[in-house]
Coordinates of C-alpha atoms and ligand atoms in Angstrom, one line a residue:
M1 CA 55.4 -10.7 -0.8
E2 CA 53.3 -7.6 -0.4
F3 CA 51.0 -9.3 2.0
S4 CA 53.7 -10.7 4.2
S5 CA 55.4 -7.3 4.5
F6 CA 52.0 -5.9 5.4
S7 CA 51.3 -8.5 8.0
S8 CA 54.8 -8.2 9.6
S9 CA 54.4 -4.5 9.8
F10 CA 51.0 -5.0 11.3
I11 CA 52.4 -7.4 13.9
F12 CA 55.1 -4.8 14.6
H13 CA 52.6 -2.1 15.2
F14 CA 50.4 -4.4 17.2
N15 CA 53.3 -5.3 19.5
R16 CA 54.1 -1.6 20.0
F17 CA 50.5 -0.9 20.8
R18 CA 50.5 -3.7 23.3
T19 CA 53.6 -2.4 25.1
I20 CA 52.1 1.1 25.3
A21 CA 48.8 -0.4 26.5
N22 CA 50.5 -2.5 29.1
S23 CA 52.5 0.5 30.6
F24 CA 49.3 2.5 30.5
L25 CA 47.4 -0.3 32.3
S26 CA 49.9 -0.7 35.0
Q27 CA 49.8 3.1 35.7
Y28 CA 46.1 3.5 35.7
E29 CA 44.9 0.1 36.6
P30 CA 41.9 1.1 38.7
L31 CA 40.8 3.6 36.0
A32 CA 41.2 1.0 33.3
L33 CA 39.2 -1.5 35.2
L34 CA 36.4 1.0 34.9
I35 CA 37.0 2.2 31.3
V36 CA 37.5 -1.2 29.6
P37 CA 34.1 -2.6 30.4
L38 CA 32.5 0.7 29.5
I39 CA 34.2 0.7 26.1
S40 CA 33.3 -2.9 25.6
L41 CA 29.7 -2.0 26.3
L42 CA 29.8 0.8 23.8
I43 CA 31.4 -1.4 21.1
A44 CA 28.8 -4.1 21.9
H45 CA 26.0 -1.5 21.6
A46 CA 27.3 -0.2 18.3
L47 CA 27.7 -3.8 17.0
R48 CA 24.2 -4.6 18.0
S49 CA 22.7 -1.6 16.3
F50 CA 24.7 -2.5 13.2
L51 CA 23.4 -6.1 13.3
N52 CA 19.9 -4.8 13.8
I53 CA 20.1 -2.6 10.7
L54 CA 21.6 -5.6 8.9
H55 CA 18.8 -7.7 10.0
D56 CA 16.2 -5.1 9.0
K57 CA 17.6 -4.1 5.7
G58 CA 19.7 -6.9 4.5
L59 CA 23.4 -7.0 3.7
K60 CA 23.3 -5.1 0.4
A61 CA 21.2 -2.3 1.6
T62 CA 23.3 -1.9 4.8
I63 CA 26.6 -1.7 2.9
L64 CA 25.0 0.7 0.3
G65 CA 23.6 2.9 3.1
F66 CA 27.0 3.0 4.8
L67 CA 28.7 3.8 1.5
M68 CA 26.2 6.6 0.7
T69 CA 26.6 8.1 4.2
S70 CA 30.4 8.0 3.8
I71 CA 30.3 9.5 0.3
K72 CA 28.1 12.4 1.5
L73 CA 30.8 13.3 4.0
V74 CA 33.2 14.2 1.1
P75 CA 33.1 18.0 0.8
G76 CA 30.8 19.2 -1.9
V77 CA 29.1 15.8 -2.6
K78 CA 26.2 16.4 -0.3
S79 CA 25.3 19.8 -1.8
Y80 CA 25.7 18.4 -5.3
I81 CA 23.3 15.5 -4.5
D82 CA 20.9 17.9 -2.8
A83 CA 20.8 20.1 -5.9
E84 CA 20.2 17.2 -8.2
K85 CA 17.5 15.9 -5.9
K86 CA 15.8 19.3 -6.0
K87 CA 15.8 19.3 -9.8
V88 CA 14.1 15.9 -9.8
V89 CA 11.5 16.9 -7.2
E90 CA 10.7 20.0 -9.2
K91 CA 10.3 18.0 -12.3
M92 CA 7.9 15.6 -10.5
Q93 CA 5.9 18.6 -9.3
S94 CA 6.1 20.2 -12.7
D95 CA 4.7 23.7 -12.4
G96 CA 3.2 23.0 -9.0
K97 CA 4.4 26.3 -7.6
S98 CA 2.8 28.6 -10.1
K99 CA -0.5 26.8 -9.7
R100 CA -0.7 28.2 -6.2
E101 CA -1.1 31.7 -7.4
G102 CA -4.3 33.3 -6.1
W103 CA -4.9 30.5 -3.6
Q104 CA -6.9 31.5 -0.5
T105 CA -4.7 31.7 2.5
E106 CA -6.9 33.5 4.9
L107 CA -10.6 33.6 5.7
P108 CA -12.5 36.0 3.6
S109 CA -13.3 39.0 5.9
T110 CA -16.9 39.0 4.8
G111 CA -18.4 35.6 4.2
L112 CA -19.3 35.0 0.5
G113 CA -22.5 33.0 1.2
T114 CA -24.0 30.9 -1.5
S115 CA -21.9 32.6 -4.2
I116 CA -19.1 30.2 -3.4
L117 CA -21.0 27.4 -5.1
E118 CA -20.4 29.0 -8.5
K119 CA -16.7 29.4 -7.6
M120 CA -16.5 25.7 -6.7
R121 CA -18.1 24.7 -10.0
E122 CA -15.5 26.8 -11.7
E123 CA -12.7 25.0 -9.8
K124 CA -14.2 21.6 -10.6
R125 CA -14.1 22.4 -14.3
K126 CA -10.3 22.8 -14.0
D127 CA -9.8 19.1 -13.0
V128 CA -8.6 16.9 -15.8
I129 CA -11.1 14.8 -17.7
W130 CA -11.4 11.6 -15.7
Q131 CA -14.6 10.3 -17.3
G132 CA -13.5 7.2 -19.2
K133 CA -9.8 8.1 -19.0
C134 CA -8.6 6.9 -15.6
S135 CA -7.3 3.6 -14.4
G136 CA -9.2 2.9 -11.2
T137 CA -9.8 6.3 -9.4
V138 CA -13.6 6.7 -10.0
Y139 CA -15.4 3.4 -9.9
I140 CA -19.0 4.6 -10.2
G141 CA -20.2 4.6 -13.8
G142 CA -22.1 7.4 -15.6
N143 CA -21.9 11.1 -14.6
E144 CA -22.7 13.0 -11.4
S145 CA -26.1 14.3 -12.3
E146 CA -27.7 10.9 -13.2
G147 CA -28.4 7.4 -12.0
H148 CA -26.3 5.8 -9.3
F149 CA -24.0 8.7 -9.0
S150 CA -26.6 11.3 -8.1
L151 CA -28.4 8.8 -5.8
I152 CA -25.1 8.4 -3.8
N153 CA -24.6 12.1 -3.6
E154 CA -28.2 12.6 -2.4
A155 CA -27.8 9.9 0.2
C156 CA -24.6 11.5 1.5
S157 CA -26.0 15.0 1.7
M158 CA -29.1 13.7 3.6
F159 CA -26.8 12.4 6.4
A160 CA -24.0 14.9 6.2
H161 CA -24.6 16.1 9.8
T162 CA -24.5 12.6 11.4
N163 CA -21.8 10.9 13.4
P164 CA -22.0 7.3 14.7
L165 CA -19.8 8.2 17.7
H166 CA -23.1 9.6 19.1
M167 CA -24.9 6.3 18.8
D168 CA -27.7 7.5 21.1
V169 CA -28.5 10.4 18.7
F170 CA -27.9 8.8 15.3
Q171 CA -29.4 5.3 15.5
S172 CA -29.9 5.5 11.7
V173 CA -26.3 5.5 10.7
V174 CA -25.4 3.0 13.5
R175 CA -27.9 0.6 11.9
F176 CA -26.6 1.4 8.3
E177 CA -23.0 0.5 9.4
A178 CA -24.1 -2.8 11.0
E179 CA -26.0 -3.7 7.8
V180 CA -23.2 -2.8 5.4
V181 CA -20.9 -5.0 7.5
A182 CA -23.4 -7.9 7.7
M183 CA -24.2 -7.7 3.9
T184 CA -20.5 -7.7 3.0
A185 CA -19.7 -10.5 5.4
A186 CA -22.5 -12.5 3.9
F187 CA -21.0 -12.7 0.4
L188 CA -17.5 -13.3 1.8
G189 CA -18.3 -16.5 3.6
S190 CA -20.1 -15.7 6.8
K191 CA -23.2 -17.6 5.7
E192 CA -21.3 -20.8 5.0
K193 CA -20.4 -23.1 7.8
T194 CA -17.3 -21.4 9.0
S195 CA -15.5 -22.6 12.1
G196 CA -14.1 -20.5 14.9
G197 CA -16.8 -18.1 16.0
Q198 CA -19.0 -15.4 14.5
I199 CA -17.8 -13.1 11.8
C200 CA -17.9 -9.4 12.7
G201 CA -16.4 -6.1 11.6
N202 CA -16.6 -2.3 11.2
M203 CA -16.7 0.3 8.5
T204 CA -13.5 2.4 8.1
S205 CA -12.3 5.3 6.0
G206 CA -10.7 3.1 3.3
G207 CA -8.6 0.1 2.5
T208 CA -5.6 1.5 4.3
E209 CA -7.5 2.0 7.6
S210 CA -9.0 -1.5 7.3
I211 CA -5.5 -3.0 6.9
L212 CA -4.0 -0.8 9.7
L213 CA -6.8 -2.1 12.0
A214 CA -6.4 -5.7 11.0
V215 CA -2.7 -5.5 11.6
K216 CA -3.1 -3.8 15.0
S217 CA -5.7 -6.3 16.1
A218 CA -3.4 -9.2 15.0
R219 CA -0.5 -7.7 16.9
D220 CA -2.4 -7.3 20.2
Y221 CA -4.3 -10.6 19.8
M222 CA -1.0 -12.5 19.3
K223 CA 0.5 -10.7 22.2
S224 CA -2.3 -11.9 24.5
K225 CA -2.4 -15.4 23.0
K226 CA 1.3 -16.2 22.6
G227 CA 3.0 -13.4 24.5
I228 CA 4.7 -12.1 21.3
T229 CA 6.4 -8.8 22.1
R230 CA 8.7 -8.3 19.1
P231 CA 6.1 -8.9 16.4
E232 CA 6.9 -9.7 12.7
M233 CA 4.7 -10.0 9.7
I234 CA 5.3 -11.5 6.2
I235 CA 3.9 -9.8 3.2
P236 CA 4.3 -10.7 -0.5
E237 CA 6.2 -8.1 -2.5
S238 CA 2.9 -7.4 -4.4
G239 CA 1.0 -6.7 -1.1
H240 CA -0.2 -3.1 -0.8
S241 CA 2.1 -0.4 0.8
A242 CA -0.5 0.0 3.6
Y243 CA 1.4 -2.9 5.3
D244 CA 4.6 -0.8 5.4
K245 CA 2.5 2.0 6.9
A246 CA 1.2 -0.5 9.5
A247 CA 4.7 -1.8 10.2
Q248 CA 6.0 1.8 10.7
Y249 CA 3.0 3.0 12.8
F250 CA 2.8 -0.1 15.0
N251 CA 6.5 -1.0 15.3
I252 CA 6.3 -4.4 13.6
K253 CA 9.1 -6.0 11.7
L254 CA 8.0 -6.4 8.0
W255 CA 9.4 -9.2 5.8
R256 CA 8.7 -8.5 2.1
V257 CA 8.9 -11.8 0.2
P258 CA 9.4 -11.9 -3.5
V259 CA 6.5 -13.4 -5.6
N260 CA 6.9 -16.6 -7.6
K261 CA 7.1 -16.9 -11.4
S262 CA 3.3 -16.4 -11.7
F263 CA 3.6 -13.2 -9.7
Q264 CA 1.7 -14.8 -6.8
A265 CA 2.7 -15.0 -3.1
D266 CA 5.4 -17.6 -2.7
V267 CA 4.1 -20.0 -0.1
R268 CA 7.3 -21.8 0.5
A269 CA 9.3 -18.6 0.8
T270 CA 6.6 -17.4 3.2
R271 CA 7.0 -20.5 5.3
R272 CA 10.8 -20.0 5.5
H273 CA 10.2 -16.6 7.1
I274 CA 7.8 -17.8 9.9
N275 CA 9.4 -17.8 13.3
K276 CA 8.3 -17.5 16.9
N277 CA 7.6 -13.8 16.6
T278 CA 5.4 -14.1 13.5
I279 CA 2.0 -12.5 14.1
L280 CA 0.6 -12.3 10.6
I281 CA 0.8 -13.5 7.0
V282 CA -1.0 -11.8 4.2
G283 CA -2.4 -12.8 0.8
S284 CA -4.2 -10.5 -1.7
A285 CA -7.2 -11.3 -3.8
P286 CA -6.1 -9.8 -6.1
G287 CA -2.9 -7.8 -5.5
Y288 CA -3.0 -4.2 -6.7
P289 CA 0.0 -4.3 -9.1
H290 CA -0.9 -7.2 -11.4
G291 CA -4.5 -8.1 -10.4
I292 CA -3.4 -11.6 -9.6
I293 CA -5.0 -13.7 -6.8
D294 CA -2.5 -15.2 -4.3
P295 CA -2.8 -18.9 -3.4
I296 CA -5.2 -18.2 -0.5
E297 CA -6.0 -21.8 0.4
E298 CA -2.4 -22.8 0.7
L299 CA -1.6 -19.7 2.8
G300 CA -4.6 -20.4 5.0
H301 CA -3.2 -23.9 5.5
L302 CA 0.2 -22.5 6.4
A303 CA -1.4 -20.0 8.9
S304 CA -3.4 -22.7 10.6
S305 CA -0.5 -25.1 10.9
Y306 CA 1.7 -22.5 12.5
G307 CA -1.0 -20.8 14.5
V308 CA -0.5 -17.3 13.1
C309 CA -3.1 -14.8 11.9
F310 CA -3.8 -14.6 8.2
H311 CA -5.3 -11.4 6.5
V312 CA -6.8 -11.6 3.1
D313 CA -6.7 -8.3 1.2
L314 CA -9.9 -8.2 -0.7
C315 CA -9.9 -4.4 -0.9
L316 CA -10.0 -4.6 -4.7
G317 CA -11.6 -7.9 -5.2
G318 CA -14.3 -8.1 -2.5
F319 CA -17.1 -6.6 -4.6
V320 CA -16.1 -8.5 -7.8
L321 CA -14.8 -12.0 -7.1
P322 CA -17.9 -13.4 -5.3
F323 CA -20.1 -12.2 -8.2
A324 CA -17.6 -13.3 -10.8
R325 CA -17.7 -16.8 -9.3
E326 CA -21.4 -16.9 -9.4
L327 CA -21.3 -15.8 -13.1
G328 CA -19.1 -18.9 -13.8
Y329 CA -15.7 -17.3 -14.0
H330 CA -12.9 -19.5 -12.5
I331 CA -12.3 -17.9 -9.1
P332 CA -10.6 -19.9 -6.3
P333 CA -12.0 -19.6 -2.8
C334 CA -10.5 -16.6 -1.1
D335 CA -12.8 -15.6 1.8
F336 CA -13.8 -16.9 5.3
S337 CA -14.8 -20.3 3.7
V338 CA -11.0 -20.8 3.6
Q339 CA -9.7 -22.2 6.9
G340 CA -7.1 -20.1 8.6
V341 CA -8.3 -16.7 7.3
S342 CA -8.6 -14.5 10.4
S343 CA -9.4 -11.1 8.8
I344 CA -10.4 -9.5 5.5
S345 CA -10.4 -6.0 4.2
V346 CA -12.8 -5.0 1.5
D347 CA -13.3 -1.5 0.0
V348 CA -16.8 -0.4 -0.6
H349 CA -15.4 2.8 -2.3
K350 CA -13.9 0.8 -5.1
Y351 CA -16.1 -1.8 -6.9
G352 CA -18.8 -1.5 -4.2
L353 CA -19.6 1.8 -6.0
A354 CA -19.9 3.7 -2.7
P355 CA -18.6 7.3 -2.0
K356 CA -14.9 7.7 -1.3
G357 CA -13.9 7.0 2.3
T358 CA -15.7 3.7 2.8
S359 CA -14.3 0.3 3.5
V360 CA -15.0 -2.7 5.7
V361 CA -12.7 -4.7 8.0
L362 CA -14.0 -8.2 9.0
Y363 CA -12.8 -10.7 11.6
R364 CA -13.3 -14.4 12.0
N365 CA -14.6 -13.9 15.5
H366 CA -15.2 -11.3 18.3
E367 CA -12.1 -12.5 20.2
I368 CA -9.8 -11.1 17.5
R369 CA -11.8 -7.9 16.9
K370 CA -11.9 -6.9 20.5
H371 CA -8.2 -6.0 20.2
Q372 CA -9.1 -3.4 17.6
F373 CA -11.0 -1.2 20.1
V374 CA -9.6 1.4 22.4
A375 CA -11.4 1.9 25.7
V376 CA -10.4 4.7 28.1
T377 CA -11.6 4.7 31.7
E378 CA -9.6 7.5 33.4
W379 CA -10.3 10.5 31.2
S380 CA -12.0 13.5 32.7
G381 CA -14.1 13.6 29.6
G382 CA -15.9 10.4 30.8
L383 CA -15.7 6.8 29.9
Y384 CA -14.7 6.5 26.2
V385 CA -14.7 3.6 23.8
S386 CA -14.1 3.9 20.0
P387 CA -13.9 1.0 17.5
T388 CA -11.7 2.6 14.7
M389 CA -8.8 5.0 14.2
A390 CA -11.1 8.0 13.8
G391 CA -13.1 9.2 16.8
S392 CA -15.9 11.1 15.1
R393 CA -16.8 9.5 11.8
P394 CA -18.8 10.7 8.8
G395 CA -22.3 9.3 8.9
S396 CA -22.8 10.6 5.5
L397 CA -20.4 8.2 3.9
I398 CA -21.8 5.3 5.8
A399 CA -25.2 6.3 4.5
G400 CA -23.8 6.6 1.0
A401 CA -22.3 3.1 1.2
W402 CA -25.6 1.6 2.5
A403 CA -27.4 3.4 -0.4
A404 CA -25.0 2.0 -2.9
M405 CA -25.4 -1.6 -1.8
M406 CA -29.1 -1.5 -1.3
S407 CA -29.9 0.3 -4.5
L408 CA -27.7 -2.0 -6.6
G409 CA -28.5 -5.3 -4.9
K410 CA -27.1 -8.6 -6.0
D411 CA -28.4 -8.3 -9.5
G412 CA -26.7 -4.9 -9.9
Y413 CA -23.3 -6.2 -8.8
L414 CA -23.7 -9.3 -11.0
R415 CA -24.5 -7.0 -14.0
N416 CA -21.6 -4.7 -13.3
T417 CA -19.2 -7.6 -12.7
K418 CA -20.1 -9.1 -16.1
A419 CA -19.4 -5.8 -17.9
L420 CA -16.1 -5.3 -16.0
M421 CA -14.9 -8.8 -16.5
E422 CA -15.7 -8.8 -20.3
G423 CA -14.1 -5.3 -20.7
S424 CA -11.0 -6.5 -19.0
K425 CA -10.8 -9.7 -21.1
S426 CA -11.0 -7.5 -24.3
I427 CA -8.2 -5.3 -23.0
Q428 CA -6.1 -8.2 -22.1
K429 CA -6.7 -9.8 -25.6
G430 CA -6.0 -6.5 -27.3
I431 CA -2.7 -6.0 -25.5
E432 CA -1.6 -9.6 -26.2
E433 CA -2.1 -8.8 -29.9
I434 CA 0.4 -5.9 -29.7
A435 CA 3.7 -7.7 -30.6
E436 CA 5.9 -5.2 -28.6
L437 CA 4.0 -5.7 -25.3
F438 CA 3.5 -8.6 -22.9
V439 CA 0.8 -9.0 -20.2
V440 CA 2.3 -9.5 -16.7
G441 CA 1.2 -13.0 -15.4
R442 CA -2.4 -14.1 -15.8
P443 CA -4.8 -11.4 -14.6
D444 CA -7.6 -12.9 -12.6
M445 CA -10.0 -10.0 -12.5
T446 CA -10.2 -6.4 -13.8
I447 CA -6.6 -5.2 -13.7
V448 CA -4.3 -5.8 -16.6
A449 CA -0.6 -5.0 -16.1
F450 CA 1.7 -4.9 -19.2
G451 CA 5.3 -4.3 -20.0
S452 CA 7.7 -4.6 -22.9
D453 CA 11.0 -6.3 -23.7
V454 CA 11.8 -4.0 -26.6
L455 CA 10.4 -0.5 -25.7
D456 CA 10.6 1.7 -22.6
I457 CA 7.2 1.1 -21.3
F458 CA 7.3 4.3 -19.3
E459 CA 7.7 6.2 -22.6
V460 CA 4.6 4.5 -23.8
N461 CA 2.9 5.6 -20.6
D462 CA 4.0 9.2 -21.2
I463 CA 2.5 9.2 -24.7
M464 CA -0.7 7.7 -23.3
S465 CA -0.7 10.5 -20.7
S466 CA -0.4 13.1 -23.5
K467 CA -3.5 11.5 -25.0
G468 CA -5.4 12.1 -21.7
W469 CA -5.0 8.7 -20.1
H470 CA -4.1 8.2 -16.5
L471 CA -2.5 4.8 -16.0
N472 CA -0.4 3.5 -13.1
A473 CA 3.3 2.9 -13.4
L474 CA 4.7 -0.3 -11.7
Q475 CA 8.2 -1.7 -11.0
R476 CA 9.7 -5.2 -10.8
P477 CA 9.2 -5.6 -13.7
N478 CA 8.8 -2.1 -15.2
S479 CA 5.2 -2.1 -16.4
I480 CA 2.0 -0.1 -16.3
H481 CA -1.5 -1.3 -15.4
I482 CA -5.0 -0.4 -16.2
C483 CA -7.7 -1.0 -13.6
V484 CA -10.9 -1.3 -15.5
T485 CA -13.9 0.6 -14.1
L486 CA -17.4 1.1 -15.3
Q487 CA -16.2 4.4 -16.6
L488 CA -13.7 2.6 -18.8
V489 CA -16.0 -0.2 -20.1
P490 CA -17.3 1.9 -23.0
A491 CA -13.8 3.2 -23.7
V492 CA -12.0 -0.1 -24.3
D493 CA -11.7 0.3 -28.0
D494 CA -10.4 3.9 -27.7
F495 CA -7.9 2.7 -25.1
L496 CA -6.5 -0.1 -27.4
K497 CA -6.4 2.2 -30.4
D498 CA -4.4 4.9 -28.4
L499 CA -2.2 2.2 -26.9
K500 CA -1.3 0.8 -30.4
E501 CA -0.5 4.4 -31.6
S502 CA 1.6 5.1 -28.5
V503 CA 3.6 1.9 -29.0
E504 CA 4.2 2.9 -32.7
T505 CA 5.3 6.4 -31.7
V506 CA 7.9 5.1 -29.2
K507 CA 9.1 2.5 -31.6
K508 CA 9.7 5.2 -34.3
N509 CA 11.5 7.4 -31.7
P510 CA 13.7 5.4 -29.5
G511 CA 15.3 7.3 -26.6
P512 CA 13.7 9.8 -24.4
I513 CA 11.1 11.8 -26.4
S514 CA 8.2 12.6 -24.3
G515 CA 9.6 15.1 -21.7
G516 CA 7.3 13.3 -19.3
L517 CA 8.1 11.3 -16.2
A518 CA 9.6 8.3 -18.0
P519 CA 13.3 9.2 -17.4
I520 CA 12.5 9.7 -13.7
Y521 CA 10.7 6.4 -13.3
G522 CA 13.5 4.7 -15.2
A523 CA 16.2 6.3 -13.0
A524 CA 14.3 5.8 -9.8
G525 CA 13.9 2.1 -10.6
K526 CA 17.6 1.7 -11.3
M527 CA 19.0 3.7 -8.4
P528 CA 20.7 1.3 -6.0
D529 CA 20.4 3.7 -3.1
R530 CA 16.8 3.2 -2.1
G531 CA 17.3 5.7 0.8
M532 CA 17.7 8.4 -1.8
V533 CA 14.6 7.4 -3.7
Q534 CA 12.8 7.5 -0.4
E535 CA 14.1 11.1 0.3
L536 CA 12.9 12.1 -3.1
L537 CA 9.4 10.9 -2.4
V538 CA 9.3 12.6 0.9
D539 CA 10.5 15.9 -0.5
F540 CA 8.0 15.6 -3.3
M541 CA 5.1 15.1 -0.8
D542 CA 6.4 17.9 1.5
G543 CA 6.4 20.3 -1.4
T544 CA 2.9 19.3 -2.6
C545 CA 0.8 19.9 0.5
Ligands
PLP1 C1 -6.8 0.1 -2.9 C2 -6.1 -1.0 -2.2 C3 -5.7 -0.9 -0.9 C4 -5.8 0.4 -0.1 O1 -6.9 1.1 -0.1 P1 -7.1 2.6 0.1 O2 -8.6 2.7 0.0 O3 -6.4 3.3 -1.0 O4 -6.6 3.0 1.4 C5 -5.2 -2.0 -0.3 N1 -5.0 -3.2 -0.9 C6 -5.4 -3.3 -2.2 C7 -5.3 -4.6 -2.9 C8 -6.0 -2.2 -2.9 O5 -6.3 -2.3 -4.2

């Protein structure tokens, strides 16, 4: 009844519209002939942008985004949302503002000379205690004035003035870089009979730069090889956010594919996303969130059969897995010995125990790597060629990485790996014994992620923070992880004791208690409007530095 009256009134209005349009058209026929195609073009354009957004973000996110934009047009709503947003950002920054009091904002008019060293020591003492309390963060064991730590610092200071950009002047660091790359490649499969050329690579400033370069090289290599001009890449949901950075920087469409029940890259789902524009698929060994190795051999097979590049993210695992395998732990092949692997990133500044700012990117052959370089022929500054994102590069860090690898040697890494693997097993076992907690998937290495079905795990994290621990919060599922370092190995028992106590505390006090970040993590995870969460993050960063 209602519907038919609606439809008849619609038809009535439509007919009226048609009559008006017809009389208009007959009057202004020449003009209409011009306007109609123009309007059609406009509509087609709008429709195409809409479809593009739909394609990029998916149906749900597009509708939500549209709804949120509309809601914000209602008077007062935007200012309300902005005010709430500001509150959350301030909470995330806690008392960030007051901390800036007394900060230097201009050069001292008279230089302070060596007296600044004491001032710096004073500042350093204000950092929180990280020794034995931080997940990941500082991978070198011991303290700064002894052993490996002080050796690295000395190596760095010896080469602080050097820059491999000037290879004619600093042959020392040029050689160190080549040797760090060769030694790393050697335990990641370059010595085995690999097909497809000669493995090569460069040192970079960190895992992110290694990944950015591998993605950039894959994009340009696939353009030259297959003529792909609208590149796409497929990343498991557990793959590092450096791939989002790469997608944004290099204008590549990014498909994020959910992981399977074991929290590994889903090979079949990955296959479903491959199309003629695919340049790259990625697997991690292991992934940062849960420390689980993706099915690298199966992904390699997939990459070979479709002729796409395949990057293995060994940022975290590169200096552990080869040694763990040698020690007899079950580690599936995940390096260049796997067919189809075209590039690898491996951080020396994590388990390589080198200074921060050192990583290696490796390629199956020179043909792929050549697409990493930038060569400029028409600059008045002369002929210029540079291998990585930075122009000038810190020779000191290259020297520090070389010193780390040479001083530790294979036996050093084997010894460390044993300690790290056993420490991680104890932590995993200890967590499994806490009834309220579960371990996420089956950790392959030195990262243990855990959550809870009965408690707010972020509340547990807040209590752990109040006890001086710095763990990492994760989502999907809500959980936290600990990345076991040499600093943490002697602290395993303390960690488990504090964790048990924290679980008890949260159990006895259900509901928000800690005044920490738990409510924010909880809310951010549940907010359907991801655009808003993104704005929060940007505002947070913008206010921090
Ligand atoms: C740390 C890490 C990265 C990024 O490294 P940065 O050194 O922080 O830039 C990438 N992938 C994985 C798996 C990592 O653990």
